[in-house]
Amino acid sequence: MSKRTVTFGEIMLRLAPEGYYRFVQAGSYGATYGGGEANVAVSLANYGLDSSFVTKLPAHEIGQAGINSLRQFGVDTTDIVRGGKRVGIYFLEKGASQRPSKVIYDRAGSSIAEAVAEDFDWDAIFEGADWFHFTGITPALGDNVAEICLEACRKAKEKGVIVSCDLNYRNKLWSKEKAGKVMGELCKYVDVCIANEEDAGDVFGIKAADTDVTTGKVNHEGYKDVAKRLADRFGFQKVAITLRESLSANDNNWAGMIYSGGEYYFSKKYTMHIVDRVGGGDSFGAGLIYASLADMSAQESIEFAVAASCLKHSIEGDFNQVSVEEVKKLAGGDASGRVQR
C-alpha cells in the first residue's frame, strides 16, 4: 500500500526501573525512547507505510539517539529539526496488581516545547502526504506549540490531507479548561477523532452515562452518545473510542467502538495480562489509521485497531513492534497464544 503518513509531536527519553521495582528501590534505569506520535509513526512504518515523524531535537548525541530509535524501524526522520538544548524525559514505574503505574515528567524546556513556527515548512512536509496525525499532548506543551499544531492542521486541510487527533488529555500538562479551549479550535480541522474512556469528558465535558473507570464499569450505550455528540459538535467523519475495563494494573478487558456514517460498530473484547501498557492508545490509533488507508470496512477497522493495541500490551517499551499479518491473525480470532512452529 503506497500511502504517506505524517505525525508531529515529542519523542522523549524513557527511564524505567527494572521489572516492577519502585522508583525508591531502583539502583539503575533502562533507557528507551517513546512518545505519542512517535509511537504511531513506528507502528505505521512496521505496517509498511511511508511514515514520517516531525519534531525538534537537540543536535547532541542524546537527540541523535532518539532519531536512531526511529530510523531502526524505517521511520522517515528527514523533517526533524535540530536545535534547542534538551530531550524531554519521562520516568515510568510499572504498576502491579492493585498498585497503579506512575509517570513523572521531566520535559520542561525541551527542544520541541521551545520550537517556533519558522522551524517547520508544512508545505514541504505535507508534499505527497495522505494522512496527518497529532495528539492532545503536543499542543499542551505550550502556546507556541499549540500555534504550530494549528498551522499544521490548516495546511493539511489546504492540501487535502486527512487529519486525525487522539485527544489524549494529560492533567500534568494543562488544565481541563485550557485543553477544552485549545482542542476545540484544533478539532475544527480534524476528520477522525480518537479518545479513551475519559478524554471526551476531561476535554469537552462530554461524559458517558453509567460508567465508572475506577471500577472498570463501561456502558456501551453511554459511549454511543459520547461519539455522536462529538461528531455533531465538530463534524468528525469518524469517532473511535477505546473501552478499557481495568480489573487491576496487570489485567484489563480491552475493546473499542467506532462511530462512522451514523452507525456504531463494536469490536470483540480481549482479556489481557499486561506486560507494558504505555503506548496502548497510540497503537490503537495507528491501527485505525492503517485500516482506514487500506479501505477496510468500519467493522474491520475497529477489529484491526483493537487487535493491534491488544498485542502492544504484550510488548516492552512504547513502540508496537508487530506486523499486519500478526494483527490480522488475532483480529480473525486466533487469540490462543499457542507457540508458532
Coordinates of C-alpha atoms in Angstrom, one line a residue:
M1 CA 0.0 0.0 0.0
S2 CA 1.6 3.2 -1.2
K3 CA 0.5 5.8 1.3
R4 CA 2.4 8.5 3.2
T5 CA 1.6 9.5 6.7
V6 CA 3.0 12.4 8.8
T7 CA 2.9 12.6 12.6
F8 CA 4.0 15.6 14.7
G9 CA 4.9 15.6 18.4
E10 CA 7.5 15.0 21.1
I11 CA 9.8 11.9 21.4
M12 CA 11.1 11.5 24.9
L13 CA 13.8 9.5 26.7
R14 CA 12.0 6.9 28.8
L15 CA 13.8 5.9 32.0
A16 CA 12.3 2.9 33.9
P17 CA 13.4 0.7 36.8
E18 CA 13.9 -2.9 36.0
G19 CA 10.8 -5.1 36.2
Y20 CA 8.4 -4.0 38.8
Y21 CA 10.8 -2.1 41.1
R22 CA 9.5 1.2 42.5
F23 CA 11.4 4.4 42.0
V24 CA 12.6 4.4 45.5
Q25 CA 14.1 0.9 45.1
A26 CA 15.8 1.5 41.8
G27 CA 19.5 1.3 41.5
S28 CA 19.5 1.7 37.7
Y29 CA 17.2 2.6 34.9
G30 CA 16.7 1.2 31.5
A31 CA 16.7 3.8 28.7
T32 CA 14.4 3.7 25.7
Y33 CA 12.5 6.3 23.6
G34 CA 8.8 6.9 23.0
G35 CA 6.0 9.4 22.8
G36 CA 2.5 9.5 21.4
E37 CA 3.0 10.5 17.8
A38 CA 6.4 8.8 17.6
N39 CA 4.8 5.5 18.7
V40 CA 2.2 5.9 15.9
A41 CA 4.9 6.6 13.4
V42 CA 6.7 3.4 14.3
S43 CA 3.6 1.3 14.1
L44 CA 2.7 2.7 10.7
A45 CA 6.3 2.0 9.4
N46 CA 6.1 -1.6 10.7
Y47 CA 2.8 -1.9 8.7
G48 CA 4.8 -1.0 5.6
L49 CA 3.6 2.6 5.1
D50 CA 5.9 5.6 4.3
S51 CA 5.8 7.0 7.8
S52 CA 7.3 10.4 8.6
F53 CA 7.8 11.8 12.1
V54 CA 8.2 15.5 12.7
T55 CA 9.7 17.1 15.8
K56 CA 12.6 19.2 17.1
L57 CA 15.5 17.6 18.9
P58 CA 18.9 18.9 20.1
A59 CA 21.9 18.4 17.8
H60 CA 23.8 16.5 20.5
E61 CA 24.2 12.7 20.9
I62 CA 21.1 12.2 23.0
G63 CA 18.9 13.8 20.4
Q64 CA 20.6 11.7 17.8
A65 CA 19.9 8.6 19.8
G66 CA 16.2 9.5 19.7
I67 CA 16.4 9.8 15.9
N68 CA 18.2 6.5 15.6
S69 CA 15.5 4.8 17.7
L70 CA 13.0 5.8 14.9
R71 CA 15.3 5.0 12.0
Q72 CA 15.8 1.4 13.0
F73 CA 12.1 0.8 12.3
G74 CA 12.1 2.6 9.0
V75 CA 10.5 5.9 10.1
D76 CA 11.4 8.9 7.9
T77 CA 13.2 11.4 10.1
T78 CA 14.1 13.8 7.3
D79 CA 11.9 16.6 8.6
I80 CA 13.1 16.5 12.2
V81 CA 14.5 19.9 13.0
R82 CA 17.8 20.1 15.1
G83 CA 18.2 22.7 17.8
G84 CA 17.5 23.5 21.4
K85 CA 19.1 22.2 24.5
R86 CA 17.4 19.1 25.7
V87 CA 15.4 16.0 25.1
G88 CA 12.3 15.6 27.3
I89 CA 12.4 12.7 29.8
Y90 CA 9.7 10.7 31.5
F91 CA 10.2 8.2 34.3
L92 CA 8.0 5.1 34.4
E93 CA 7.2 2.9 37.4
K94 CA 5.3 -0.1 36.3
G95 CA 2.3 -1.0 38.4
A96 CA 1.3 -4.4 39.6
S97 CA -1.9 -5.9 40.9
Q98 CA -3.7 -3.1 42.7
R99 CA -0.8 -0.7 42.6
P100 CA -1.0 1.6 39.6
S101 CA 1.7 2.6 37.3
K102 CA 3.2 6.1 37.8
V103 CA 4.7 8.5 35.3
I104 CA 6.9 11.5 36.3
Y105 CA 7.7 14.1 33.6
D106 CA 10.9 16.0 33.3
R107 CA 10.2 17.7 29.9
A108 CA 10.1 21.4 30.6
G109 CA 12.4 23.4 28.3
S110 CA 12.7 20.5 25.7
S111 CA 13.6 21.4 22.2
I112 CA 10.0 20.9 20.8
A113 CA 8.5 22.8 23.7
E114 CA 10.6 25.8 22.7
A115 CA 10.0 25.4 18.9
V116 CA 8.8 28.3 16.8
A117 CA 6.6 28.4 13.7
E118 CA 9.5 29.1 11.5
D119 CA 11.1 25.8 12.3
F120 CA 8.6 23.9 10.2
D121 CA 7.9 24.2 6.4
W122 CA 4.5 22.5 6.3
D123 CA 4.1 22.9 2.6
A124 CA 7.2 20.8 2.1
I125 CA 6.4 18.4 4.9
F126 CA 2.9 17.6 3.5
E127 CA 4.1 17.1 0.0
G128 CA 2.6 13.8 -1.2
A129 CA 1.1 13.1 2.3
D130 CA -2.2 11.2 2.7
W131 CA -2.7 11.5 6.5
F132 CA -1.6 13.7 9.3
H133 CA -1.8 12.7 13.0
F134 CA -1.2 14.5 16.2
T135 CA -2.4 14.2 19.8
G136 CA -3.6 16.5 22.6
I137 CA -0.3 16.1 24.3
T138 CA 1.6 18.2 21.8
P139 CA -0.4 21.5 22.0
A140 CA -0.3 21.1 25.8
L141 CA 3.5 21.7 25.7
G142 CA 2.9 25.5 25.3
D143 CA 1.0 28.2 23.5
N144 CA 3.8 28.3 20.8
V145 CA 3.4 24.6 20.1
A146 CA -0.4 24.9 20.0
E147 CA 0.0 27.5 17.3
I148 CA 2.4 25.3 15.4
C149 CA -0.2 22.5 15.6
L150 CA -2.9 24.8 14.3
E151 CA -0.8 25.9 11.4
A152 CA -0.1 22.3 10.6
C153 CA -3.8 21.4 10.6
R154 CA -4.7 24.4 8.4
K155 CA -2.0 23.5 5.9
A156 CA -3.0 19.8 5.9
K157 CA -6.6 20.7 5.1
E158 CA -5.5 23.1 2.3
K159 CA -3.6 20.1 0.7
G160 CA -6.5 17.6 1.2
V161 CA -4.7 15.6 3.8
I162 CA -6.8 13.6 6.2
V163 CA -6.3 14.8 9.8
S164 CA -6.7 12.6 12.9
C165 CA -6.3 13.5 16.5
D166 CA -6.1 11.5 19.7
L167 CA -7.5 13.8 22.4
N168 CA -5.0 12.3 25.0
Y169 CA -5.7 14.6 27.9
R170 CA -2.8 14.9 30.4
N171 CA -3.6 16.7 33.6
K172 CA 0.1 17.1 34.5
L173 CA 0.5 19.3 31.4
W174 CA -2.6 21.6 31.4
S175 CA -6.0 22.3 32.9
K176 CA -9.3 20.9 31.6
E177 CA -10.4 24.5 30.8
K178 CA -7.3 25.3 28.7
A179 CA -7.4 21.9 27.0
G180 CA -11.1 22.5 26.0
K181 CA -10.4 25.9 24.6
V182 CA -7.3 24.9 22.6
M183 CA -8.5 21.5 21.4
G184 CA -11.9 23.0 20.5
E185 CA -10.1 25.2 17.9
L186 CA -7.9 22.4 16.6
C187 CA -10.7 19.9 16.3
K188 CA -12.4 22.1 13.6
Y189 CA -9.8 20.7 11.2
V190 CA -10.0 17.1 12.4
D191 CA -11.6 14.3 10.3
V192 CA -11.0 11.4 12.7
C193 CA -11.2 11.8 16.4
I194 CA -9.7 9.2 18.8
A195 CA -10.4 9.1 22.5
N196 CA -10.4 6.8 25.6
E197 CA -13.0 6.4 28.3
E198 CA -12.1 9.7 30.0
D199 CA -10.8 12.1 27.3
A200 CA -14.1 13.4 26.0
G201 CA -15.3 14.3 29.5
D202 CA -12.0 15.9 30.5
V203 CA -11.5 18.0 27.4
F204 CA -15.1 18.8 26.3
G205 CA -17.3 17.9 29.3
I206 CA -19.0 15.1 27.3
K207 CA -19.3 12.2 29.7
A208 CA -20.5 8.6 29.2
A209 CA -23.6 7.8 31.4
D210 CA -23.4 5.0 33.9
T211 CA -19.7 4.5 33.6
D212 CA -17.0 4.5 36.3
V213 CA -13.4 3.9 35.0
T214 CA -12.1 3.4 38.6
T215 CA -14.3 0.3 39.0
G216 CA -13.9 -0.9 35.4
K217 CA -17.6 -0.4 34.6
V218 CA -18.1 0.6 30.9
N219 CA -21.5 1.3 29.5
H220 CA -21.7 0.8 25.7
E221 CA -24.8 2.9 25.3
G222 CA -23.1 5.8 27.1
Y223 CA -20.2 5.8 24.6
K224 CA -22.6 5.8 21.7
D225 CA -23.9 9.1 23.0
V226 CA -20.4 10.5 23.5
A227 CA -19.3 9.6 20.0
K228 CA -22.4 11.1 18.4
R229 CA -22.2 14.3 20.4
L230 CA -18.5 14.7 19.5
A231 CA -19.3 14.1 15.8
D232 CA -22.2 16.5 15.9
R233 CA -20.2 19.2 17.6
F234 CA -17.1 19.1 15.3
G235 CA -18.3 17.4 12.2
F236 CA -15.9 14.4 12.6
Q237 CA -16.2 11.8 9.9
K238 CA -15.3 9.1 12.4
V239 CA -15.0 8.9 16.2
A240 CA -13.2 6.0 17.7
I241 CA -13.2 5.2 21.4
T242 CA -11.2 2.6 23.4
L243 CA -13.1 0.8 26.1
R244 CA -10.8 -0.4 28.9
E245 CA -12.2 -2.3 31.8
S246 CA -9.4 -2.1 34.4
L247 CA -9.5 -5.1 36.7
S248 CA -6.0 -4.4 38.0
A249 CA -2.7 -2.9 36.8
N250 CA -1.9 -6.3 35.3
D251 CA -5.3 -7.4 34.0
N252 CA -7.7 -5.5 31.7
N253 CA -10.5 -6.2 29.4
W254 CA -10.0 -4.3 26.1
A255 CA -12.3 -3.4 23.3
G256 CA -13.3 -0.4 21.2
M257 CA -16.0 1.2 19.2
I258 CA -16.2 3.4 16.1
Y259 CA -19.0 5.8 15.0
S260 CA -19.0 6.2 11.3
G261 CA -21.7 7.0 8.8
G262 CA -24.2 7.4 11.5
E263 CA -23.7 3.8 12.6
Y264 CA -21.9 2.2 15.7
Y265 CA -19.5 -0.7 15.5
F266 CA -18.1 -2.5 18.5
S267 CA -15.1 -4.9 18.5
K268 CA -14.8 -8.2 20.2
K269 CA -13.4 -7.9 23.8
Y270 CA -10.0 -9.2 24.8
T271 CA -8.9 -10.2 28.3
M272 CA -5.3 -9.1 28.6
H273 CA -2.5 -9.8 31.0
I274 CA -0.3 -6.7 30.6
V275 CA 3.4 -6.6 30.1
D276 CA 3.6 -2.9 29.3
R277 CA 0.5 -0.7 28.7
V278 CA 2.3 2.5 27.8
G279 CA 1.6 3.2 24.1
G280 CA -1.6 1.1 24.1
G281 CA -3.7 4.0 22.9
D282 CA -1.2 5.0 20.3
S283 CA -1.1 1.5 18.9
F284 CA -4.9 1.7 18.6
G285 CA -4.7 5.0 16.7
A286 CA -2.1 3.6 14.4
G287 CA -4.2 0.5 13.7
L288 CA -7.2 2.7 12.9
I289 CA -5.1 4.9 10.5
Y290 CA -3.7 1.8 8.7
A291 CA -7.2 0.2 8.4
S292 CA -8.7 3.4 7.1
L293 CA -6.0 3.9 4.5
A294 CA -6.4 0.2 3.5
D295 CA -10.1 0.9 2.9
M296 CA -11.2 -1.7 5.4
S297 CA -14.9 -1.5 6.5
A298 CA -15.8 0.1 9.7
Q299 CA -16.2 -3.2 11.5
E300 CA -12.9 -4.5 10.1
S301 CA -11.2 -1.2 11.1
I302 CA -12.2 -1.3 14.7
E303 CA -11.3 -5.0 14.9
F304 CA -7.9 -4.3 13.5
A305 CA -7.2 -1.3 15.7
V306 CA -8.2 -3.2 18.9
A307 CA -6.3 -6.3 18.0
A308 CA -3.2 -4.2 17.3
S309 CA -3.5 -2.5 20.6
C310 CA -4.1 -5.7 22.4
L311 CA -0.8 -7.1 21.1
K312 CA 1.0 -3.9 22.1
H313 CA 0.1 -4.6 25.8
S314 CA 2.3 -7.7 25.5
I315 CA 5.4 -5.8 24.3
E316 CA 8.0 -4.0 26.4
G317 CA 8.6 -0.3 25.6
D318 CA 6.5 2.4 23.9
F319 CA 6.7 1.0 20.4
N320 CA 4.3 -1.6 19.0
Q321 CA 6.6 -4.0 17.2
V322 CA 4.1 -6.2 15.3
S323 CA 3.2 -6.8 11.6
V324 CA 0.0 -6.5 9.7
E325 CA -0.2 -10.3 9.5
E326 CA 0.1 -10.7 13.3
V327 CA -2.7 -8.2 13.9
K328 CA -5.0 -9.8 11.2
K329 CA -4.4 -13.2 12.8
L330 CA -5.6 -12.0 16.2
A331 CA -8.4 -9.9 14.8
G332 CA -9.5 -13.0 12.9
G333 CA -10.0 -15.0 16.1
D334 CA -6.7 -16.7 16.9
A335 CA -6.2 -15.5 20.4
S336 CA -4.8 -18.7 21.9
G337 CA -1.2 -17.6 22.3
R338 CA 0.0 -21.0 21.3
V339 CA 3.6 -21.5 20.2
Q340 CA 4.0 -21.0 16.4
R341 CA 6.5 -23.5 15.0

